[in-house]
Short mmCIF file of C-alpha atoms in Angstrom, two decimals:
data_model
loop_
_atom_site.label_atom_id
_atom_site.label_comp_id
_atom_site.label_asym_id
_atom_site.label_seq_id
_atom_site.Cartn_x
_atom_site.Cartn_y
_atom_site.Cartn_z
CA MET A 1375 21.13 10.58 15.67
CA SER A 1376 20.11 10.41 12.00
CA PHE A 1377 17.94 7.38 12.78
CA ALA A 1378 16.02 9.25 15.50
CA LEU A 1379 15.59 12.29 13.27
CA GLY A 1380 14.35 10.03 10.48
CA VAL A 1381 11.77 8.44 12.78
CA VAL A 1382 10.50 11.86 13.88
CA LEU A 1383 10.49 13.16 10.30
CA PHE A 1384 8.54 10.17 9.00
CA ALA A 1385 6.02 10.34 11.84
CA ALA A 1386 5.54 14.04 11.08
CA ALA A 1387 5.05 13.22 7.40
CA LEU A 1388 2.35 10.68 8.32
CA LEU A 1389 0.62 13.27 10.51
CA LEU A 1390 0.69 15.76 7.65
CA SER A 1391 -0.72 13.11 5.32
CA VAL A 1392 -3.71 12.66 7.63
CA ALA A 1393 -4.08 16.44 7.94
CA TRP A 1394 -3.97 16.70 4.15
CA HIS A 1395 -6.71 14.03 3.96
CA GLU A 1396 -8.92 16.10 6.26
CA CYS A 1397 -8.17 19.21 4.18
CA GLY A 1398 -9.85 17.43 1.28
CA HIS A 1399 -13.05 16.98 3.26
CA MET A 1400 -12.92 20.56 4.51
CA TRP A 1401 -12.27 22.24 1.16
CA ALA A 1402 -14.91 20.16 -0.61
CA ALA A 1403 -17.49 20.92 2.11
CA GLN A 1404 -16.78 24.63 1.95
CA ALA A 1405 -16.93 24.60 -1.86
CA THR A 1406 -20.34 22.89 -1.87
CA GLY A 1407 -21.91 25.27 0.65
CA MET A 1408 -21.69 23.19 3.82
CA LYS A 1409 -20.52 24.64 7.12
CA VAL A 1410 -17.18 23.49 8.50
CA ARG A 1411 -17.18 24.28 12.18
CA ARG A 1412 -13.70 23.04 13.12
CA TYR A 1413 -10.52 21.76 11.51
CA PHE A 1414 -7.88 20.43 13.92
CA VAL A 1415 -4.63 18.52 13.64
CA GLY A 1416 -4.33 16.09 16.54
CA PHE A 1417 -6.71 15.11 19.34
CA GLY A 1418 -7.12 15.92 23.02
CA PRO A 1419 -6.64 19.31 24.68
CA THR A 1420 -6.32 22.31 22.37
CA VAL A 1421 -2.80 23.75 22.19
CA TRP A 1422 -3.58 26.60 19.80
CA SER A 1423 -6.51 27.70 17.69
CA THR A 1424 -7.73 30.63 15.65
CA ARG A 1425 -10.95 31.43 13.88
CA LYS A 1426 -11.18 32.44 10.25
CA GLY A 1427 -14.68 33.12 9.01
CA GLU A 1428 -17.00 30.46 10.41
CA THR A 1429 -14.29 27.81 10.89
CA GLU A 1430 -12.01 27.31 13.88
CA TYR A 1431 -8.54 26.02 12.97
CA GLY A 1432 -6.16 24.61 15.52
CA ILE A 1433 -3.66 22.11 16.90
CA LYS A 1434 -4.34 19.66 19.71
CA ALA A 1435 -1.92 18.05 22.12
CA LEU A 1436 -1.91 14.46 20.85
CA PRO A 1437 -0.44 14.23 17.31
CA LEU A 1438 -2.42 11.10 16.43
CA GLY A 1439 -4.34 12.31 13.38
CA GLY A 1440 -6.83 15.07 12.82
CA PHE A 1441 -10.46 15.80 12.12
CA CYS A 1442 -12.81 18.05 10.17
CA ASP A 1443 -16.11 18.87 11.87
CA ILE A 1444 -18.79 19.41 9.21
CA ALA A 1445 -22.14 20.59 10.57
CA GLY A 1446 -24.87 17.95 10.35
CA MET A 1447 -22.83 15.04 9.05
CA THR A 1448 -25.57 12.81 10.50
CA PRO A 1449 -29.12 13.66 11.68
CA TYR A 1450 -27.95 13.26 15.28
CA ASP A 1451 -25.38 16.05 15.19
CA GLU A 1452 -26.28 19.09 17.25
CA ILE A 1453 -26.70 22.02 14.89
CA ALA A 1454 -27.99 25.58 15.21
CA ASP A 1455 -31.35 26.29 13.56
CA GLU A 1456 -29.83 28.86 11.21
CA ASP A 1457 -27.28 26.29 10.00
CA ARG A 1458 -29.76 23.45 9.45
CA PRO A 1459 -30.28 24.15 5.70
CA ARG A 1460 -26.52 23.65 5.28
CA ALA A 1461 -26.40 20.37 7.22
CA MET A 1462 -24.43 17.76 5.32
CA TYR A 1463 -27.08 15.03 5.60
CA LEU A 1464 -29.65 17.30 3.92
CA GLN A 1465 -27.50 18.08 0.87
CA LYS A 1466 -27.84 16.49 -2.55
CA PRO A 1467 -26.21 13.05 -2.82
CA TRP A 1468 -23.57 14.21 -5.30
CA LYS A 1469 -22.40 16.93 -2.93
CA ARG A 1470 -22.11 14.48 -0.04
CA LEU A 1471 -20.21 11.99 -2.20
CA VAL A 1472 -17.81 14.70 -3.38
CA VAL A 1473 -17.06 15.70 0.22
CA LEU A 1474 -16.59 12.11 1.36
CA PHE A 1475 -14.37 11.13 -1.59
CA ALA A 1476 -12.27 14.30 -1.36
CA GLY A 1477 -10.36 12.97 1.67
CA PRO A 1478 -9.03 9.78 0.01
CA ALA A 1479 -8.50 11.78 -3.20
CA GLN A 1480 -6.06 14.03 -1.33
CA ASN A 1481 -3.99 10.99 -0.38
CA PHE A 1482 -3.94 9.87 -4.03
CA ILE A 1483 -2.94 13.36 -5.17
CA LEU A 1484 -0.14 13.58 -2.61
CA GLY A 1485 1.04 10.09 -3.46
CA PHE A 1486 1.15 10.87 -7.18
CA ALA A 1487 3.03 14.13 -6.59
CA LEU A 1488 5.66 12.26 -4.57
CA VAL A 1489 5.87 9.58 -7.29
CA VAL A 1490 6.77 12.31 -9.78
CA VAL A 1491 9.44 13.64 -7.39
CA VAL A 1492 10.98 10.20 -6.86
CA GLY A 1493 10.85 9.43 -10.58
CA ALA A 1494 12.47 12.73 -11.55
CA ILE A 1495 15.34 12.45 -9.03
CA TRP A 1496 16.06 8.74 -8.56
CA GLY A 1497 13.86 6.82 -11.00
CA LEU A 1498 10.92 4.55 -10.21
CA PRO A 1499 11.18 0.91 -9.11
CA ASN A 1500 9.70 -1.77 -11.31
CA ILE A 1501 6.71 -3.15 -9.36
CA SER A 1502 4.70 -4.40 -12.33
CA GLN A 1503 3.13 -7.77 -11.67
CA ASP A 1504 3.13 -8.69 -15.37
CA PRO A 1505 5.00 -11.97 -15.94
CA VAL A 1506 8.48 -11.75 -17.50
CA PRO A 1507 9.21 -14.58 -19.96
CA ALA A 1508 12.03 -16.93 -18.93
CA THR A 1509 14.31 -15.98 -21.81
CA VAL A 1510 17.88 -17.18 -21.27
CA SER A 1511 20.45 -14.39 -21.54
CA GLN A 1512 23.55 -16.48 -20.85
CA VAL A 1513 24.57 -20.14 -20.50
CA THR A 1514 27.29 -20.58 -17.88
CA CYS A 1515 29.09 -23.07 -15.70
CA VAL A 1516 27.85 -23.71 -12.15
CA PRO A 1517 30.04 -22.38 -9.28
CA ASP A 1518 30.47 -24.49 -6.17
CA GLN A 1519 29.48 -21.54 -3.99
CA THR A 1520 27.90 -18.10 -4.33
CA THR A 1521 27.97 -15.53 -1.53
CA TYR A 1522 25.32 -12.82 -1.23
CA SER A 1523 25.81 -9.77 1.00
CA ALA A 1524 23.41 -6.93 1.78
CA ASP A 1525 25.62 -4.14 0.44
CA ALA A 1526 27.65 -5.88 -2.27
CA GLU A 1527 27.33 -7.75 -5.53
CA PRO A 1528 27.17 -11.60 -5.34
CA VAL A 1529 30.56 -13.31 -5.38
CA SER A 1530 30.96 -16.79 -6.91
CA THR A 1531 33.86 -19.22 -6.77
CA PRO A 1532 35.63 -19.78 -10.12
CA CYS A 1533 34.16 -22.50 -12.34
CA SER A 1534 34.77 -23.95 -15.79
CA GLY A 1535 32.98 -26.06 -18.35
CA THR A 1536 29.58 -25.72 -19.94
CA GLY A 1537 27.33 -26.60 -17.02
CA PRO A 1538 24.22 -28.82 -17.25
CA ALA A 1539 22.32 -26.37 -19.48
CA GLY A 1540 25.14 -25.99 -21.97
CA ALA A 1541 25.72 -29.72 -22.05
CA ALA A 1542 22.03 -30.26 -22.90
CA GLY A 1543 22.18 -27.80 -25.80
CA MET A 1544 20.61 -24.73 -24.19
CA GLN A 1545 21.35 -21.49 -26.08
CA ALA A 1546 21.13 -17.82 -25.22
CA GLY A 1547 17.80 -16.52 -26.52
CA ASP A 1548 15.88 -19.70 -25.71
CA THR A 1549 12.66 -19.09 -23.78
CA ILE A 1550 11.77 -21.77 -21.24
CA VAL A 1551 8.03 -22.46 -21.45
CA ALA A 1552 7.71 -25.65 -19.35
CA VAL A 1553 9.58 -27.41 -16.52
CA ASN A 1554 8.82 -31.11 -16.01
CA GLY A 1555 5.65 -30.66 -18.04
CA ARG A 1556 4.45 -27.67 -16.01
CA SER A 1557 3.96 -24.46 -17.98
CA VAL A 1558 5.84 -21.40 -16.74
CA SER A 1559 5.02 -17.79 -17.59
CA ASP A 1560 7.58 -15.96 -15.46
CA TYR A 1561 11.33 -16.40 -15.18
CA SER A 1562 11.15 -16.54 -11.37
CA GLU A 1563 9.17 -19.81 -11.55
CA VAL A 1564 11.98 -21.63 -13.33
CA SER A 1565 14.54 -21.41 -10.51
CA THR A 1566 11.96 -22.54 -7.97
CA LEU A 1567 10.90 -25.59 -9.97
CA ILE A 1568 14.50 -26.60 -10.73
CA THR A 1569 15.49 -26.26 -7.06
CA GLU A 1570 12.49 -28.29 -5.89
CA ALA A 1571 13.12 -31.12 -8.38
CA THR A 1572 14.77 -34.21 -6.90
CA GLY A 1573 16.24 -35.63 -10.10
CA PRO A 1574 16.80 -34.74 -13.76
CA VAL A 1575 14.71 -31.83 -15.06
CA ALA A 1576 12.86 -31.89 -18.38
CA LEU A 1577 12.66 -28.47 -20.06
CA THR A 1578 10.68 -27.32 -23.05
CA VAL A 1579 12.04 -24.20 -24.72
CA ASP A 1580 10.82 -21.96 -27.50
CA ARG A 1581 13.71 -21.38 -29.93
CA ALA A 1582 12.76 -18.94 -32.69
CA GLY A 1583 9.24 -20.35 -32.79
CA GLN A 1584 10.33 -23.99 -32.64
CA SER A 1585 9.64 -26.20 -29.60
CA VAL A 1586 12.74 -28.01 -28.30
CA ASP A 1587 12.78 -30.57 -25.48
CA MET A 1588 15.86 -31.26 -23.39
CA THR A 1589 16.74 -32.95 -20.10
CA LEU A 1590 19.19 -31.44 -17.60
CA ASP A 1591 20.78 -32.89 -14.48
CA PRO A 1592 21.07 -29.97 -12.01
CA GLN A 1593 24.40 -29.56 -10.24
CA PRO A 1594 24.62 -29.03 -6.44
CA SER A 1595 25.71 -25.56 -5.34
CA THR A 1596 26.05 -23.77 -1.99
CA VAL A 1597 24.50 -20.35 -1.34
CA VAL A 1598 25.88 -18.25 1.53
CA ILE A 1599 23.83 -15.24 2.66
CA ASN A 1600 25.47 -12.60 4.85
CA GLN A 1601 22.66 -10.75 6.62
CA SER A 1602 22.84 -7.05 7.47
CA ASP A 1603 22.73 -7.91 11.20
CA GLY A 1604 25.98 -9.88 10.93
CA THR A 1605 24.49 -13.38 10.85
CA THR A 1606 25.21 -15.84 8.05
CA THR A 1607 22.98 -18.57 6.61
CA THR A 1608 24.02 -21.36 4.29
CA GLU A 1609 21.69 -23.15 1.88
CA GLN A 1610 22.16 -26.09 -0.49
CA THR A 1611 20.54 -25.63 -3.88
CA ARG A 1612 20.63 -27.04 -7.43
CA LYS A 1613 21.60 -25.04 -10.48
CA VAL A 1614 21.82 -25.70 -14.22
CA GLY A 1615 23.95 -22.74 -15.36
CA ILE A 1616 21.55 -20.27 -16.94
CA THR A 1617 20.92 -16.60 -16.25
CA PHE A 1618 18.01 -14.38 -17.18
CA SER A 1619 17.72 -10.67 -17.89
CA PRO A 1620 14.93 -9.44 -15.61
CA PRO A 1621 13.54 -5.93 -16.02
CA PRO A 1622 15.77 -3.19 -14.59
CA ALA A 1623 15.21 -2.48 -10.90
CA LEU A 1624 14.76 1.22 -11.65
CA THR A 1625 13.35 3.06 -14.63
CA HIS A 1626 14.93 6.47 -15.23
CA TYR A 1627 13.24 9.33 -17.06
CA ASP A 1628 14.37 12.40 -18.94
CA GLY A 1629 12.48 15.65 -18.51
CA LEU A 1630 8.70 15.47 -18.76
CA ALA A 1631 8.82 11.76 -19.60
CA VAL A 1632 8.48 11.22 -15.86
CA ILE A 1633 4.80 12.27 -16.02
CA PRO A 1634 3.49 9.37 -18.16
CA GLY A 1635 5.92 7.09 -16.34
CA ALA A 1636 4.43 8.22 -13.02
CA PHE A 1637 0.92 7.41 -14.28
CA VAL A 1638 2.00 3.88 -15.27
CA PHE A 1639 3.76 3.37 -11.94
CA THR A 1640 0.73 4.69 -10.05
CA GLY A 1641 -1.50 2.20 -11.85
CA ASP A 1642 0.80 -0.66 -10.86
CA LEU A 1643 0.91 0.65 -7.28
CA PHE A 1644 -2.89 0.80 -7.14
CA VAL A 1645 -3.05 -2.87 -8.14
CA ALA A 1646 -0.41 -3.84 -5.58
CA THR A 1647 -2.12 -1.80 -2.85
CA TRP A 1648 -5.51 -3.29 -3.65
CA ASP A 1649 -4.05 -6.79 -3.45
CA ALA A 1650 -2.44 -5.91 -0.11
CA LEU A 1651 -5.76 -4.59 1.18
CA LEU A 1652 -7.60 -7.77 0.19
CA SER A 1653 -4.93 -9.90 1.84
CA LEU A 1654 -5.14 -8.15 5.23
CA PRO A 1655 -7.31 -10.83 6.91
CA SER A 1656 -4.87 -13.54 5.87
CA LYS A 1657 -1.99 -11.67 7.55
CA VAL A 1658 -3.37 -12.14 11.07
CA SER A 1659 -1.75 -15.56 11.46
CA ALA A 1660 1.58 -14.27 10.11
CA LEU A 1661 1.50 -11.38 12.60
CA TRP A 1662 0.69 -13.77 15.43
CA THR A 1663 3.63 -15.95 14.39
CA ALA A 1664 5.90 -12.88 14.52
CA VAL A 1665 4.57 -11.92 17.97
CA THR A 1666 5.04 -15.43 19.39
CA GLY A 1667 8.67 -15.78 18.34
CA GLY A 1668 8.45 -16.89 14.72
CA GLU A 1669 9.99 -15.20 11.70
CA ARG A 1670 8.50 -11.83 10.71
CA ALA A 1671 7.35 -11.96 7.09
CA ALA A 1672 8.41 -8.93 5.07
CA ASP A 1673 4.93 -8.53 3.56
CA THR A 1674 3.07 -8.26 6.87
CA PRO A 1675 1.35 -4.94 7.70
CA VAL A 1676 3.08 -2.35 9.87
CA SER A 1677 1.73 0.16 12.38
CA VAL A 1678 2.44 3.89 12.39
CA TYR A 1679 5.24 3.13 14.83
CA GLY A 1680 6.67 0.41 12.60
CA ALA A 1681 6.47 2.58 9.48
CA SER A 1682 8.23 5.41 11.31
CA VAL A 1683 11.03 3.06 12.38
CA MET A 1684 11.43 1.90 8.78
CA GLY A 1685 11.53 5.55 7.71
CA GLY A 1686 14.25 6.11 10.31
CA GLN A 1687 16.25 3.19 8.90
CA ALA A 1688 15.99 4.68 5.41
CA ALA A 1689 17.04 8.13 6.63
CA GLU A 1690 20.01 6.64 8.53
CA ARG A 1691 21.25 5.05 5.30
CA GLY A 1692 20.55 8.18 3.25
CA ALA A 1693 18.01 6.19 1.20
CA TRP A 1694 15.61 9.09 0.71
CA SER A 1695 13.98 7.52 -2.32
CA MET A 1696 12.98 4.56 -0.10
CA PHE A 1697 11.85 7.01 2.60
CA LEU A 1698 9.50 8.68 0.12
CA MET A 1699 8.35 5.36 -1.38
CA LEU A 1700 7.26 4.23 2.09
CA LEU A 1701 5.30 7.46 2.47
CA ILE A 1702 3.78 7.03 -1.00
CA SER A 1703 2.69 3.47 -0.24
CA ILE A 1704 1.05 4.51 3.02
CA ASN A 1705 -0.83 7.36 1.34
CA PHE A 1706 -2.22 5.07 -1.34
CA PHE A 1707 -3.14 2.46 1.27
CA LEU A 1708 -4.79 5.12 3.46
CA GLY A 1709 -6.80 6.37 0.50
CA LEU A 1710 -8.00 2.92 -0.58
CA PHE A 1711 -8.64 1.71 2.95
CA ASN A 1712 -10.88 4.69 3.65
CA LEU A 1713 -13.01 3.74 0.65
CA VAL A 1714 -13.92 0.36 2.17
CA PRO A 1715 -17.75 0.49 2.52
CA LEU A 1716 -17.84 0.07 6.29
CA LEU A 1717 -18.58 2.63 9.00
CA PRO A 1718 -16.87 4.64 10.40
CA LEU A 1719 -14.73 4.87 7.23
CA ASP A 1720 -15.49 7.35 4.44
CA GLY A 1721 -16.56 4.45 2.27
CA GLY A 1722 -19.21 3.48 4.82
CA HIS A 1723 -20.75 6.95 4.69
CA MET A 1724 -20.57 6.83 0.87
CA ALA A 1725 -22.40 3.49 0.90
CA ILE A 1726 -25.18 5.05 2.96
CA VAL A 1727 -25.50 7.94 0.51
CA GLY A 1728 -25.70 5.46 -2.35
CA TYR A 1729 -28.31 3.41 -0.54
CA GLU A 1730 -30.46 6.47 0.19
CA LYS A 1731 -30.23 7.60 -3.43
CA GLY A 1732 -31.12 4.17 -4.80
CA ARG A 1733 -33.94 3.66 -2.30
CA ASN A 1734 -35.52 7.06 -3.06
CA THR A 1735 -35.20 6.48 -6.81
CA VAL A 1736 -37.14 3.23 -6.50
CA ARG A 1737 -39.77 4.93 -4.31
CA ARG A 1738 -40.17 7.65 -6.92
CA TRP A 1739 -40.82 5.04 -9.61
CA PHE A 1740 -43.81 3.89 -7.60
CA GLY A 1741 -45.05 7.41 -6.94
CA ARG A 1742 -43.98 7.46 -3.31
CA ALA A 1743 -42.26 10.30 -1.46
CA ALA A 1744 -38.59 10.09 -0.57
CA ALA A 1745 -37.88 8.42 2.78
CA GLY A 1746 -35.91 10.05 5.55
CA PRO A 1747 -32.21 9.68 6.27
CA VAL A 1748 -30.81 6.32 7.29
CA ASP A 1749 -30.99 5.75 11.04
CA TYR A 1750 -27.32 5.65 12.05
CA LEU A 1751 -28.24 4.35 15.51
CA LYS A 1752 -29.38 1.06 13.97
CA LEU A 1753 -25.96 0.71 12.37
CA MET A 1754 -24.03 1.35 15.58
CA PRO A 1755 -23.58 -2.36 16.53
CA ILE A 1756 -21.92 -3.01 13.16
CA THR A 1757 -19.85 0.16 13.52
CA TYR A 1758 -18.66 -0.86 16.99
CA ALA A 1759 -17.79 -4.32 15.70
CA VAL A 1760 -15.70 -2.81 12.89
CA VAL A 1761 -13.94 -0.49 15.36
CA VAL A 1762 -13.15 -3.40 17.69
CA VAL A 1763 -11.75 -5.53 14.86
CA MET A 1764 -9.69 -2.64 13.50
CA GLY A 1765 -8.44 -1.81 17.00
CA GLY A 1766 -7.44 -5.40 17.65
CA PHE A 1767 -5.61 -5.60 14.34
CA MET A 1768 -3.76 -2.35 15.11
CA VAL A 1769 -2.71 -3.63 18.54
CA LEU A 1770 -1.46 -6.89 17.02
CA THR A 1771 0.49 -5.00 14.35
CA LEU A 1772 2.00 -2.60 16.89
CA THR A 1773 3.03 -5.50 19.12
CA ALA A 1774 4.73 -7.23 16.20
CA ASP A 1775 6.56 -4.00 15.31
CA ILE A 1776 7.87 -3.69 18.85
CA ILE A 1777 8.77 -7.35 19.46
CA ASN A 1778 9.81 -8.44 15.99
CA PRO A 1779 10.21 -5.44 13.65
CA ILE A 1780 10.76 -5.60 9.91
CA LYS A 1781 14.30 -4.68 8.90
CA ILE A 1782 14.43 -3.18 5.44
CA PHE A 1783 18.24 -3.39 5.19
#
């Protein structure tokens, strides 16, 4: 029951996020003197509406988003003669840009507000992509087997001795800077390179500013992973008996310290979201693999349905911080995605405004009158192509979420 309620609650939160986005367009248009004819949540037949001033507000039957109808957004919009001076396409470029950017800005504002809430109550996860030096915190023996479970700490079999690292002279506080002659800048690279090596491993460490070379012979070890769905996998690996001290998973804040912490976290999230946006085309093959029976990669995109299911999983476990972090991530992605300079996205309309401004500035330099608005009809083939590609990607993502969903626990 809690899972179903979580799914519904997350879907409602996504709908409100879209409605909040459209509020940004509406409020900015009203503040800059444009006429907002309609503001509706949902699509399809009207369930309820009311008029306040010159704007009709309402709810439609299909809760699949929302829209804000600004008079004269393009020269082809039907508009009454008395409203023509207030048509959006006739306004100054800065006013049009403010209105267009206000929608994504609302998603950023909402996302930041939720970041502050999560940080104040639970603390913020460490998502910084800055490399963490491979500084050894402890030199240990190597257990024959280590068992990892979803809801418990790792359990290792008893072991004794110094282990390969200790035998080679490794000390706590050493920073590993190279493995087999390959420079490393992050502690996570060290384990990968040691595991992939087929024989002895040559390490270069920085010890109080001095470079020390040593050779280690990794020891075989078994890793058992108990999955949350009840399945168990066993892997053979190679270890040398060192542990690192990675950054804490969560950063906690006292009082108003959460505000600057939220700004830092938001900056890191912007970088991560931007990287995810740029990687979208490369995820098509991974989604197709998931649809055709392969493993579903955890970093593949999700549909509204898939995100709602993940929200339901979080609610079922009482993981409300994860529930809100999913919503935060989607709001930041929605904001950045809408700034992509392609029609019919906000960024596409902003690109047209910028083009018209630049074109008319150049014409003015040569003593020529400003040209008319861009002919949107000439851009329709490109717009349709973008819509088809986006629609196909959404269908592929939805199919993957139904056939092979991501399990966050």
